[in-house]
Amino acid sequence: MFQTLAKVVEKRILTDQIILVTLRSEELTNNVKPGQFVNVRVSETCYPYLRRPFSYCDVERDTFKLMFTIYGQGTKMLANASIGSKFDVIGPLGNGFNLDDDFENAIFVGGGLGIAPFPFFTRVLKNKKNIYTYIGARTKEFVVTYGLQNYKIATDDGSIGFNGNVVELLKNDLDKKFFNGKIKIFGCGPTPMLRALKQLSEEYDLICEVSTEEAMACGFGICQGCPIELSDSSGFKLVCKDGPVFNVKEIKL
Amino acid sequence: MNLKVKIGNLELKNPVLVASGTFGYGIESADFLDLNQLGGIITKSLSLKPRKGNPPKRIAETPAGMLNAIGLANIGVEKFIEEKLPLLTKLNTKIIVNIAASSVEEYVECVRILDKEEIDAFEINVSCPNVKEGGLEFGRSLSKVGEITGKVVASTNKPVIIKLTPNVTFISEFAKVAKEEGATAVSAINTFVGMAVNVFTRKPKLSHITGGLSGPAIRPLALAKVFEIVQNVDIPVIGIGGITNSEDALEFLITGAKAVQIGTHNFVDPSAPIKIIKGIEDYLRNFNFKDVNEVIGSLQLS
Ligand SMILES: Cc1cc2nc3c(=O)[nH]c(=O)nc-3n(C[C@H](O)[C@H](O)[C@H](O)COP(=O)(O)OP(=O)(O)OC[C@H]3O[C@@H](n4cnc5c(N)ncnc54)[C@H](O)[C@@H]3O)c2cc1C
Ligand SMILES: Cc1cc2nc3c(=O)[nH]c(=O)nc-3n(C[C@H](O)[C@H](O)[C@H](O)COP(=O)(O)O)c2cc1C
Ligand code: FES
């Protein structure tokens, strides 16, 4: 873990809603795993006060990218940052996805901005595994395919791709025996989507890891602010430190 | 230049401590700062048995601060001694263990167990607003604070610091009771009860509905509480509340706090405590003070 100043070197507007910011820092790009995140101090003043967590969207040499939509004041400030300005960033944080399981097919399922960690994941797994990407969005305006490969799209209103949710789209392919070899599912997105993935993975007996979200203050385990309940109700784990990636079997969604 | 301060028999190498619940069990921030430079580390509140804490949402951001309802999630005294204390005792700084319990007996039991260990002092949290069962907020009852202080002091030879709640009309009355029952010092303050509502869902932002407000938003309130105690009771006060930099810390020291604790700001800038120590040194140098004790309580009221 490092706390360091990262410099904004590029900004791109991907769609009306979605922004990609590239930052430079040697420390924050060393030994990063897909699924890990950074915690950004968006303002030096007390407003907003707490840092904002973002997934590593992509990592290339000494630069990393963050992909986000403008929600509130924090994302607005990040989106408005000028090239050359610096942000105090802590990272790499969290556990990241686990690549040690035995699988040939990596299935990425991203809902909304939940696709954020997958460009980096694609870069890491390229030429090592078969990658299948499932993108879910409300309408075609919210679809981003930046850095993704071999993707299928589902939209709630059918304005592009499959008309329905992204987990139904994946289920159709599983029913059609579309994949050759062992499968592992990697999911990131809103909780209802993760819940549907949990059900699907149980039904088809597949390994499935999901990246979860919870409000955070510190991002590295000192505030106890980001609990997620264990499936056996025995207690909580911390999303920032024990996660954000969990095997779906382990947690209550 | 001297930065050492004394709180009863407890000598700190400098007046900057880290507050309970904002620094984990003491070593989690080691990547960001040299722990040995701190005046002292106050651990997360411990209870006799482990506690799971409250379900999410446990935190919400508010203007210049945050609300928390962690619910005293902690690993319990036994596991703390086994897993955390061995690393802590290797550090060259004071280790103050904070205890929160749901009965007077539990406080005493925790203190008895920990008294045998290599720790430097106890901080007794009588003021956590976030736990429902057992009416834990003893801190609003003068007789309870008196009883807990008296019984804890009788169970240990180590310094006992009572951490006071600001959610009372006159905090100095509580400091007075703590002193009468033999406390070495008081910490002021814990969080203020606060609340926030999500207007989109029309639900409280915290699952516990209310939570503890901390951060820069409470600094002027905290300072006024410290002032009230210093003016009315002759007992060392450790100032806490919204400290983010050395100037904030100096406000408390000048008002009369013997030491300060950095809380929420550890989340925002984990290296802040060291910057604050350096900032206090610079201040002493720039204003020709030889000793931080010359600054403590130097408030000019006229
Ligand atoms: C591990 C982790 C990784 C993350 N990675 C990413 C990422 O890669 N990309 C990304 O975009 N996000 C990511 N997030 C989420 C990201 O942290 C938040 O989007 C960010 O904190 C928002 O900050 P803000 O200051 O802009 O908004 P805030 O002000 O903090 O919060 C959002 C605001 O939206 C308001 N709001 C507006 N409309 C509504 C509505 N209809 N319902 C409820 N609230 C509403 C809320 O009141 C709130 O004020 C991640 C989160 C975690 C925990
Ligand atoms: C997330 C969080 C957890 C806390 N947990 C504890 C605790 O376990 N025991 C305790 O005595 N105080 C606890 N506190 C209170 C702080 O130690 C401190 O008194 C308070 O936050 C005010 O200081 P600040 O404004 O600098 O944060 C907690 C505060 C926060 C923000
Ligand atoms: S955000 Fe502080 S413990 Fe997870």
XYZ file of C-alpha atoms and ligand atoms in Angstrom:
643
model
C 0.000 0.000 0.000
C 1.195 3.465 -0.876
C -0.051 6.986 -0.301
C 1.264 9.119 -3.113
C 0.470 11.926 -5.538
C -0.700 10.686 -8.931
C -0.727 13.039 -11.912
C -3.602 13.302 -14.367
C -2.132 12.654 -17.827
C -5.205 12.069 -19.957
C -8.988 12.426 -19.882
C -11.502 10.929 -22.244
C -15.248 11.216 -22.394
C -16.448 7.775 -23.444
C -20.172 8.490 -23.575
C -22.336 11.357 -22.332
C -22.203 9.740 -18.914
C -18.912 7.944 -18.651
C -15.426 9.370 -18.154
C -12.009 7.749 -18.298
C -9.166 9.456 -16.427
C -5.561 8.303 -16.762
C -3.169 8.929 -13.877
C 0.574 8.367 -13.593
C 2.359 6.844 -10.599
C 5.038 4.177 -10.392
C 4.085 2.975 -6.923
C 0.409 2.610 -7.697
C 0.979 0.533 -10.822
C 3.455 -1.986 -9.435
C 2.140 -5.492 -8.684
C -1.517 -4.618 -9.146
C -4.098 -7.379 -9.615
C -7.380 -7.007 -11.504
C -10.173 -6.320 -9.026
C -8.043 -4.159 -6.762
C -8.866 -0.491 -6.250
C -7.507 2.913 -5.257
C -8.898 5.460 -2.768
C -8.687 8.993 -4.141
C -8.676 12.221 -2.140
C -10.699 14.322 -4.564
C -10.427 17.558 -2.589
C -7.776 19.049 -0.335
C -10.474 20.864 1.608
C -13.153 19.361 3.820
C -15.702 19.084 1.013
C -16.017 16.370 0.071
C -14.042 15.114 3.049
C -13.692 11.364 2.637
C -11.758 9.652 -0.154
C -13.576 8.009 -3.058
C -12.851 4.392 -4.074
C -12.455 3.401 -7.754
C -11.429 0.132 -9.404
C -8.277 -0.087 -11.440
C -9.916 0.005 -14.869
C -6.667 -0.542 -16.703
C -2.951 -0.543 -15.893
C -0.264 0.047 -18.475
C 3.394 0.605 -17.493
C 3.323 3.463 -14.935
C -0.181 4.675 -15.707
C -3.602 3.534 -14.562
C -7.104 4.410 -15.638
C -10.272 5.073 -13.658
C -13.696 4.817 -15.303
C -16.677 6.485 -13.661
C -19.984 8.294 -14.072
C -20.592 11.642 -12.441
C -22.765 11.012 -9.368
C -21.989 13.605 -6.766
C -19.399 16.186 -5.852
C -16.475 13.754 -5.693
C -16.788 12.326 -9.185
C -17.537 15.808 -10.506
C -14.228 17.117 -9.133
C -12.335 14.194 -10.599
C -14.039 14.687 -13.941
C -13.192 18.401 -13.935
C -9.516 17.896 -13.045
C -7.131 19.509 -15.489
C -4.332 17.602 -17.188
C -1.201 17.865 -15.054
C -3.045 18.252 -11.750
C -2.293 15.796 -8.949
C -4.412 13.742 -6.593
C -3.429 12.129 -3.309
C -4.170 8.435 -3.939
C -3.881 5.345 -1.732
C -3.431 1.944 -3.358
C -3.331 -0.756 -4.433
C -6.149 -1.796 -2.088
C -8.236 -4.933 -1.671
C -7.645 -8.527 -2.639
C -8.362 -8.669 -6.390
C -9.733 -11.587 -8.391
C -8.239 -15.026 -7.794
C -6.631 -16.568 -10.876
C -5.442 -19.828 -9.327
C -8.607 -21.853 -9.896
C -8.668 -24.406 -12.672
C -10.587 -22.888 -15.627
C -10.234 -22.346 -19.372
C -13.093 -19.918 -19.902
C -13.180 -16.607 -18.044
C -16.677 -15.173 -18.140
C -16.834 -11.487 -17.225
C -20.238 -10.153 -16.278
C -20.498 -6.402 -15.767
C -23.616 -4.413 -14.924
C -23.480 -0.663 -15.541
C -20.154 0.753 -14.374
C -19.473 -2.741 -13.025
C -17.527 -3.319 -16.189
C -14.830 -0.976 -14.800
C -12.332 -3.683 -13.662
C -12.610 -5.769 -16.830
C -10.410 -3.866 -19.326
C -7.435 -4.514 -17.011
C -8.561 -8.093 -16.386
C -8.813 -8.613 -20.159
C -5.263 -7.346 -20.617
C -3.969 -9.745 -17.931
C -5.811 -12.863 -19.162
C -5.446 -12.251 -22.915
C -3.809 -15.235 -24.687
C -4.016 -17.262 -21.447
C -7.741 -18.011 -21.197
C -10.794 -17.766 -23.419
C -12.531 -14.540 -22.497
C -16.284 -13.994 -22.843
C -17.679 -10.644 -21.736
C -21.312 -9.917 -20.900
C -22.230 -6.238 -20.632
C -25.506 -5.177 -19.054
C -26.882 -1.623 -19.173
C -30.130 0.272 -18.817
C -30.135 1.598 -22.402
C -27.627 1.869 -25.232
C -26.419 5.274 -23.975
C -24.884 3.560 -20.961
C -22.991 0.877 -22.879
C -19.196 1.129 -22.861
C -16.985 -1.426 -24.545
C -13.661 0.269 -23.874
C -10.866 -2.306 -23.489
C -13.226 -5.289 -23.672
C -13.143 -8.175 -26.117
C -15.521 -10.857 -27.296
C -18.506 -9.159 -25.764
C -22.288 -9.473 -25.862
C -24.625 -6.728 -24.742
C -27.949 -6.788 -22.915
C -30.077 -3.692 -22.318
C -33.178 -3.359 -20.164
C -35.068 -1.570 -22.962
C -33.618 -3.606 -25.846
C -32.182 -0.457 -27.476
C -29.084 -2.500 -28.309
C -28.303 -6.229 -28.058
C -30.397 -8.651 -26.020
C -33.630 -7.271 -24.574
C -33.424 -8.238 -20.910
C -30.876 -8.545 -18.160
C -27.306 -9.625 -18.572
C -27.623 -12.724 -16.363
C -30.504 -14.044 -18.524
C -28.279 -13.545 -21.575
C -25.513 -15.601 -19.979
C -28.031 -18.273 -18.914
C -29.147 -18.676 -22.545
C -25.570 -19.353 -23.590
C -25.030 -21.805 -20.741
C -28.207 -23.661 -21.819
C -26.936 -23.780 -25.397
C -23.660 -25.298 -24.147
C -21.869 -22.456 -25.805
C -18.607 -22.866 -23.835
C -15.945 -25.531 -24.254
C -14.120 -26.510 -21.071
C -14.177 -25.382 -17.450
C -15.801 -22.077 -16.639
C -15.234 -19.421 -13.998
C -17.561 -16.444 -13.675
C -16.316 -13.025 -12.560
C -19.059 -10.522 -11.773
C -19.165 -6.845 -10.880
C -22.232 -4.641 -10.731
C -25.305 -3.748 -8.700
C -26.372 -6.105 -5.895
C -29.503 -7.475 -7.674
C -27.257 -8.556 -10.552
C -24.777 -10.197 -8.189
C -27.665 -11.980 -6.459
C -28.865 -13.349 -9.818
C -25.306 -14.491 -10.598
C -25.133 -16.287 -7.256
C -28.325 -18.164 -8.103
C -27.094 -18.987 -11.605
C -23.734 -20.268 -10.390
C -25.460 -22.510 -7.830
C -27.912 -23.829 -10.424
C -25.134 -24.683 -12.908
C -22.549 -25.551 -10.256
C -19.970 -23.038 -11.476
C -17.257 -21.191 -9.569
C -18.204 -17.540 -9.309
C -16.409 -14.564 -7.803
C -17.989 -11.151 -7.459
C -16.655 -7.706 -6.691
C -18.836 -5.999 -4.078
C -19.354 -2.370 -3.051
C -19.894 -0.706 0.289
C -19.492 2.865 1.532
C -15.914 3.331 2.715
C -14.039 5.772 4.900
C -10.480 4.428 5.095
C -10.291 1.725 2.390
C -7.697 -0.384 4.220
C -9.319 -1.893 7.279
C -9.016 0.615 10.131
C -12.528 2.061 10.381
C -14.677 -1.103 10.259
C -17.083 0.908 8.130
C -17.592 -1.472 5.183
C -19.046 -4.781 6.415
C -20.509 -7.537 4.266
C -22.429 -10.356 5.914
C -21.175 -13.938 5.660
C -23.626 -16.451 4.212
C -23.655 -18.523 7.416
C -24.613 -15.379 9.428
C -21.564 -15.872 11.652
C -20.450 -12.272 11.245
C -19.078 -9.744 8.792
C -16.035 -9.369 6.618
C -14.643 -6.035 5.447
C -15.228 -5.176 1.783
C -12.085 -3.033 1.587
C -9.629 -5.492 3.106
C -11.073 -9.005 2.888
C -12.691 -8.068 -0.476
C -13.925 -6.386 -2.554
C -13.813 -9.751 -4.362
C -15.544 -12.711 -2.686
C -16.583 -16.166 -3.756
C -20.391 -15.820 -3.977
C -20.788 -18.842 -1.714
C -19.110 -16.968 1.115
C -21.376 -13.930 1.329
C -25.023 -12.942 1.731
C -26.249 -10.854 -1.180
C 13.317 21.606 21.993
C 11.068 19.588 24.278
C 7.917 17.949 22.982
C 7.439 15.639 25.983
C 4.267 15.941 28.005
C 3.177 14.222 31.202
C -0.316 13.013 31.908
C -0.113 11.921 35.513
C 2.688 9.354 35.498
C 2.268 8.695 31.816
C 5.058 10.364 29.869
C 4.479 10.866 26.125
C 7.341 11.696 23.737
C 5.034 14.219 22.092
C 1.403 15.263 22.586
C 0.020 13.597 19.436
C -1.955 10.383 19.864
C -4.242 8.489 17.497
C -7.865 8.055 18.560
C -9.641 4.822 19.322
C -11.547 3.311 16.406
C -9.677 5.369 13.848
C -6.401 3.453 13.841
C -7.473 -0.186 13.928
C -5.580 -2.220 16.510
C -2.494 -0.059 15.989
C -0.393 -1.519 13.201
C -2.594 -1.423 10.113
C -1.317 2.026 9.095
C 2.377 1.089 9.286
C 2.765 1.413 5.485
C 1.957 5.122 5.742
C 3.820 6.390 8.796
C 6.488 5.487 11.336
C 4.461 4.326 14.335
C 7.433 4.878 16.662
C 7.176 8.631 16.134
C 3.675 8.843 17.595
C 3.111 10.080 21.128
C 0.920 7.048 21.612
C -1.547 4.675 20.050
C -5.046 4.155 21.409
C -6.513 0.885 20.221
C -10.009 0.206 18.911
C -12.482 -0.269 21.783
C -12.312 -3.813 23.113
C -15.046 -5.710 24.867
C -14.653 -8.918 26.867
C -16.110 -11.096 24.092
C -15.852 -10.393 20.357
C -18.632 -8.235 18.876
C -19.911 -8.474 15.299
C -20.983 -4.841 15.113
C -23.916 -3.312 13.238
C -25.011 -4.309 9.708
C -24.312 -1.916 6.781
C -24.686 0.997 6.224
C -22.313 1.799 9.020
C -21.030 5.113 7.683
C -22.262 8.165 5.806
C -20.472 11.301 4.754
C -21.809 14.656 5.987
C -20.538 18.212 5.475
C -16.926 18.293 6.696
C -17.337 15.037 8.531
C -18.964 11.658 8.779
C -21.496 9.673 10.751
C -20.584 6.224 12.000
C -22.512 3.442 13.657
C -19.890 0.713 13.722
C -21.415 -0.816 16.832
C -18.108 -1.572 18.525
C -17.166 -4.386 16.156
C -14.043 -5.895 17.748
C -12.155 -9.145 18.260
C -12.444 -9.240 22.060
C -9.792 -8.970 24.760
C -8.426 -12.522 24.497
C -7.751 -12.472 20.755
C -6.311 -8.964 21.092
C -3.748 -10.218 23.589
C -2.856 -13.225 21.417
C -2.810 -11.647 17.973
C -2.262 -7.900 18.230
C -0.434 -7.070 21.447
C 2.856 -8.899 20.630
C 3.399 -6.582 17.647
C 2.273 -3.477 19.521
C 4.615 -4.007 22.460
C 7.607 -4.042 20.093
C 6.906 -0.416 19.212
C 8.677 2.465 20.864
C 5.538 4.403 21.725
C 2.896 4.307 24.452
C 0.142 1.758 24.019
C -3.176 2.750 25.520
C -5.904 0.145 25.396
C -9.452 1.421 25.040
C -12.246 -0.587 26.654
C -15.986 -0.473 26.076
C -18.293 -2.771 27.999
C -21.977 -3.238 28.626
C -21.759 -3.609 32.397
C -19.583 -2.329 35.227
C -18.417 -5.909 35.872
C -17.332 -6.312 32.254
C -15.187 -3.154 32.444
C -13.496 -4.447 35.572
C -12.958 -7.915 34.096
C -11.358 -6.484 30.922
C -9.052 -4.260 32.957
C -8.038 -7.134 35.276
C -7.097 -9.341 32.309
C -5.176 -6.623 30.487
C -3.496 -5.267 33.614
C -0.964 -8.123 33.472
C 0.094 -7.193 29.953
C 2.739 -4.766 28.761
C 0.468 -1.825 28.111
C 0.894 1.724 29.368
C -2.594 2.905 30.246
C -6.323 2.351 29.851
C -8.811 4.600 28.144
C -12.328 3.817 29.280
C -15.001 4.472 26.679
C -18.189 5.233 28.610
C -19.621 7.077 25.684
C -20.219 5.017 22.572
C -23.564 6.090 21.140
C -23.896 3.171 18.730
C -24.783 0.104 20.712
C -28.396 -0.711 21.508
C -28.289 -3.564 23.977
C -27.572 -2.977 27.641
C -27.987 0.804 27.417
C -24.274 1.146 26.908
C -24.236 4.883 26.967
C -23.286 5.093 30.640
C -21.581 8.351 29.828
C -24.730 10.418 30.375
C -25.186 9.242 33.957
C -22.990 10.938 36.554
C -23.400 8.087 39.013
C -22.515 5.424 36.418
C -19.412 7.292 35.250
C -18.399 7.636 38.899
C -18.990 3.959 39.647
C -17.137 2.719 36.543
C -14.192 5.037 37.184
C -13.914 4.045 40.841
C -14.056 0.313 40.182
C -11.661 0.400 37.238
C -9.138 2.536 39.126
C -9.281 0.040 42.001
C -8.469 -2.843 39.624
C -5.214 -1.513 38.173
C -2.123 0.489 38.981
C -1.892 1.808 35.445
C -3.200 5.268 34.535
C -6.933 5.350 33.767
C -8.256 7.873 31.261
C -12.028 8.343 31.068
C -13.321 9.200 27.594
C -16.280 11.538 27.904
C -19.320 12.002 25.724
C -20.220 15.511 24.546
C -23.915 14.569 24.479
C -24.574 16.115 27.908
C -25.352 19.614 29.109
C -22.273 20.169 31.292
C -19.338 17.941 30.430
C -17.225 19.397 33.248
C -19.510 17.741 35.817
C -18.469 14.387 34.374
C -14.791 15.334 34.404
C -15.201 16.285 38.068
C -16.698 12.911 38.952
C -13.928 11.116 37.056
C -11.318 13.079 39.005
C -12.992 12.410 42.353
C -13.015 8.681 41.630
C -9.308 8.655 40.846
C -9.034 8.940 37.068
C -5.624 10.140 35.839
C -7.106 12.151 32.974
C -10.136 12.598 30.756
C -10.386 12.420 26.982
C -12.778 14.893 25.418
C -14.588 14.145 23.276
C -16.277 11.145 21.712
C -18.704 11.699 18.813
C -21.907 13.774 18.809
C -25.174 11.974 18.067
C -26.164 12.799 14.494
C -28.423 11.626 11.684
C -28.791 11.833 7.904
C -31.584 10.842 5.519
C -31.358 9.680 1.890
C -34.044 11.769 0.173
C -34.254 9.385 -2.801
C -35.196 6.366 -0.696
C -36.562 8.422 2.238
C -34.652 6.106 4.562
C -31.995 6.962 7.155
C -28.510 6.757 5.649
C -27.390 4.491 8.523
C -28.996 1.162 9.386
C -28.735 2.153 13.041
C -30.651 5.389 12.130
C -28.457 7.684 14.242
C -24.677 7.604 14.475
C -21.682 9.424 15.860
C -20.677 12.650 14.105
C -16.943 13.254 13.788
C -14.492 15.215 11.657
C -13.778 18.940 11.159
C -17.496 19.731 11.504
C -17.270 19.108 15.273
C -13.962 20.860 16.003
C -15.370 24.131 17.430
C -17.851 22.160 19.537
C -15.091 19.891 20.845
C -12.844 22.830 21.632
C -15.597 24.487 23.675
C -16.034 21.259 25.684
C -12.297 21.102 26.393
C -12.369 24.753 27.433
C -15.271 24.106 29.811
C -13.406 21.270 31.529
C -10.077 23.097 31.741
C -11.770 26.122 33.298
C -13.639 24.119 35.914
C -11.721 20.973 36.859
C -8.071 20.403 37.693
C -7.479 17.219 35.722
C -5.357 16.618 32.589
C -7.508 16.762 29.447
C -6.745 15.051 26.143
C -8.451 16.977 23.328
C -10.181 15.209 20.435
C -12.460 16.334 17.635
C -11.912 17.234 14.010
C -8.164 17.760 14.152
C -6.667 17.710 10.636
C -3.410 19.691 10.928
C -1.001 21.207 13.440
C -2.922 24.446 13.698
C -6.048 22.530 14.715
C -3.992 20.586 17.267
C -2.462 23.796 18.649
C -5.935 25.271 19.210
C -6.568 22.455 21.691
C -3.125 22.655 23.321
C -3.340 26.428 23.759
C -6.826 26.021 25.248
C -5.288 23.718 27.832
C -5.367 20.146 26.526
C -2.187 18.284 27.566
C -2.322 16.172 24.447
C -4.531 15.607 21.431
C -5.890 12.647 19.493
C -6.256 12.471 15.730
C -9.426 10.601 14.722
C -11.350 10.635 11.462
C -8.525 12.403 9.648
C -6.501 9.170 9.823
C -8.884 7.822 7.154
C -8.457 10.842 4.904
C -4.696 11.214 5.339
C -3.117 8.246 7.129
C 0.212 10.052 7.411
C -1.386 13.121 9.071
C -0.285 12.412 12.691
C 3.388 12.675 11.706
C 2.767 15.871 9.713
C 1.020 17.291 12.790
C 3.977 16.474 15.079
C 6.338 18.188 12.599
C 3.964 21.159 12.358
C 3.928 21.608 16.139
C 7.746 21.522 16.157
C 7.868 24.185 13.447
C 5.455 26.341 15.417
C 7.554 26.102 18.583
C 10.682 26.987 16.601
C 9.044 29.898 14.775
C 7.640 31.414 17.950
C 10.752 30.758 20.065
C 9.267 28.277 22.492
C 11.714 25.780 24.017
C 9.063 23.490 25.372
C 5.597 22.499 24.200
C 4.468 22.827 27.828
C 4.934 26.609 27.507
C 2.191 26.570 24.883
C -0.214 24.277 26.718
C -2.842 26.356 28.483
C -1.371 29.628 27.207
C -4.760 30.892 26.009
C -4.985 34.683 26.237
C -8.446 35.533 27.486
C -7.845 39.243 27.728
C -14.227 -1.002 -4.212
C -15.022 0.017 -4.998
C -14.706 0.250 -6.317
C -15.440 1.182 -7.059
N -15.110 1.371 -8.360
C -15.798 2.269 -9.089
C -15.459 2.500 -10.460
O -14.518 1.909 -10.995
N -16.207 3.401 -11.142
C -17.253 4.086 -10.567
O -17.906 4.877 -11.249
N -17.587 3.893 -9.281
C -16.884 3.007 -8.528
N -17.212 2.834 -7.210
C -18.266 3.683 -6.647
C -17.685 5.069 -6.373
O -16.857 5.007 -5.249
C -18.801 6.099 -6.169
O -19.438 6.271 -7.378
C -18.249 7.443 -5.738
O -17.823 7.347 -4.397
C -19.278 8.523 -5.849
O -18.743 9.686 -5.281
P -19.420 11.100 -5.473
O -18.772 12.039 -4.547
O -19.452 11.470 -6.909
O -20.888 10.819 -5.079
P -21.469 10.823 -3.611
O -21.945 12.193 -3.360
O -20.565 10.202 -2.668
O -22.623 9.797 -3.752
C -23.482 9.713 -4.797
C -24.604 10.722 -4.678
O -25.583 10.374 -5.522
C -26.803 10.832 -4.939
N -27.895 10.313 -5.726
C -28.258 10.911 -6.863
N -29.294 10.246 -7.385
C -29.579 9.208 -6.577
C -30.567 8.158 -6.608
N -31.481 8.040 -7.582
N -30.587 7.257 -5.594
C -29.672 7.354 -4.594
N -28.721 8.311 -4.541
C -28.692 9.239 -5.509
C -26.655 10.406 -3.518
O -27.508 11.113 -2.656
C -25.226 10.781 -3.292
O -25.139 12.093 -2.821
C -16.509 1.903 -6.463
C -16.817 1.683 -5.130
C -16.094 0.751 -4.390
C -16.441 0.521 -2.959
C -15.339 5.122 12.484
C -15.131 5.541 13.897
C -15.031 4.580 14.898
C -14.828 4.952 16.223
N -14.705 3.984 17.170
C -14.439 4.331 18.459
C -14.223 3.337 19.458
O -14.228 2.130 19.170
N -13.974 3.747 20.730
C -13.921 5.066 21.080
O -13.686 5.374 22.245
N -14.106 6.029 20.146
C -14.366 5.695 18.856
N -14.537 6.685 17.900
C -14.493 8.104 18.311
C -13.118 8.726 18.046
O -12.109 8.103 18.793
C -13.119 10.249 18.334
O -13.415 10.429 19.696
C -14.148 10.997 17.511
O -14.187 10.493 16.194
C -13.871 12.507 17.431
O -12.632 12.806 16.848
P -12.415 13.152 15.284
O -13.389 14.228 14.929
O -10.989 13.576 15.179
O -12.699 11.900 14.543
C -14.748 6.323 16.568
C -14.844 7.283 15.561
C -15.030 6.927 14.236
C -15.140 7.989 13.183
S -13.393 1.258 4.604
Fe -12.510 1.337 6.559
S -12.554 -0.738 7.144
Fe -13.220 -0.813 5.120
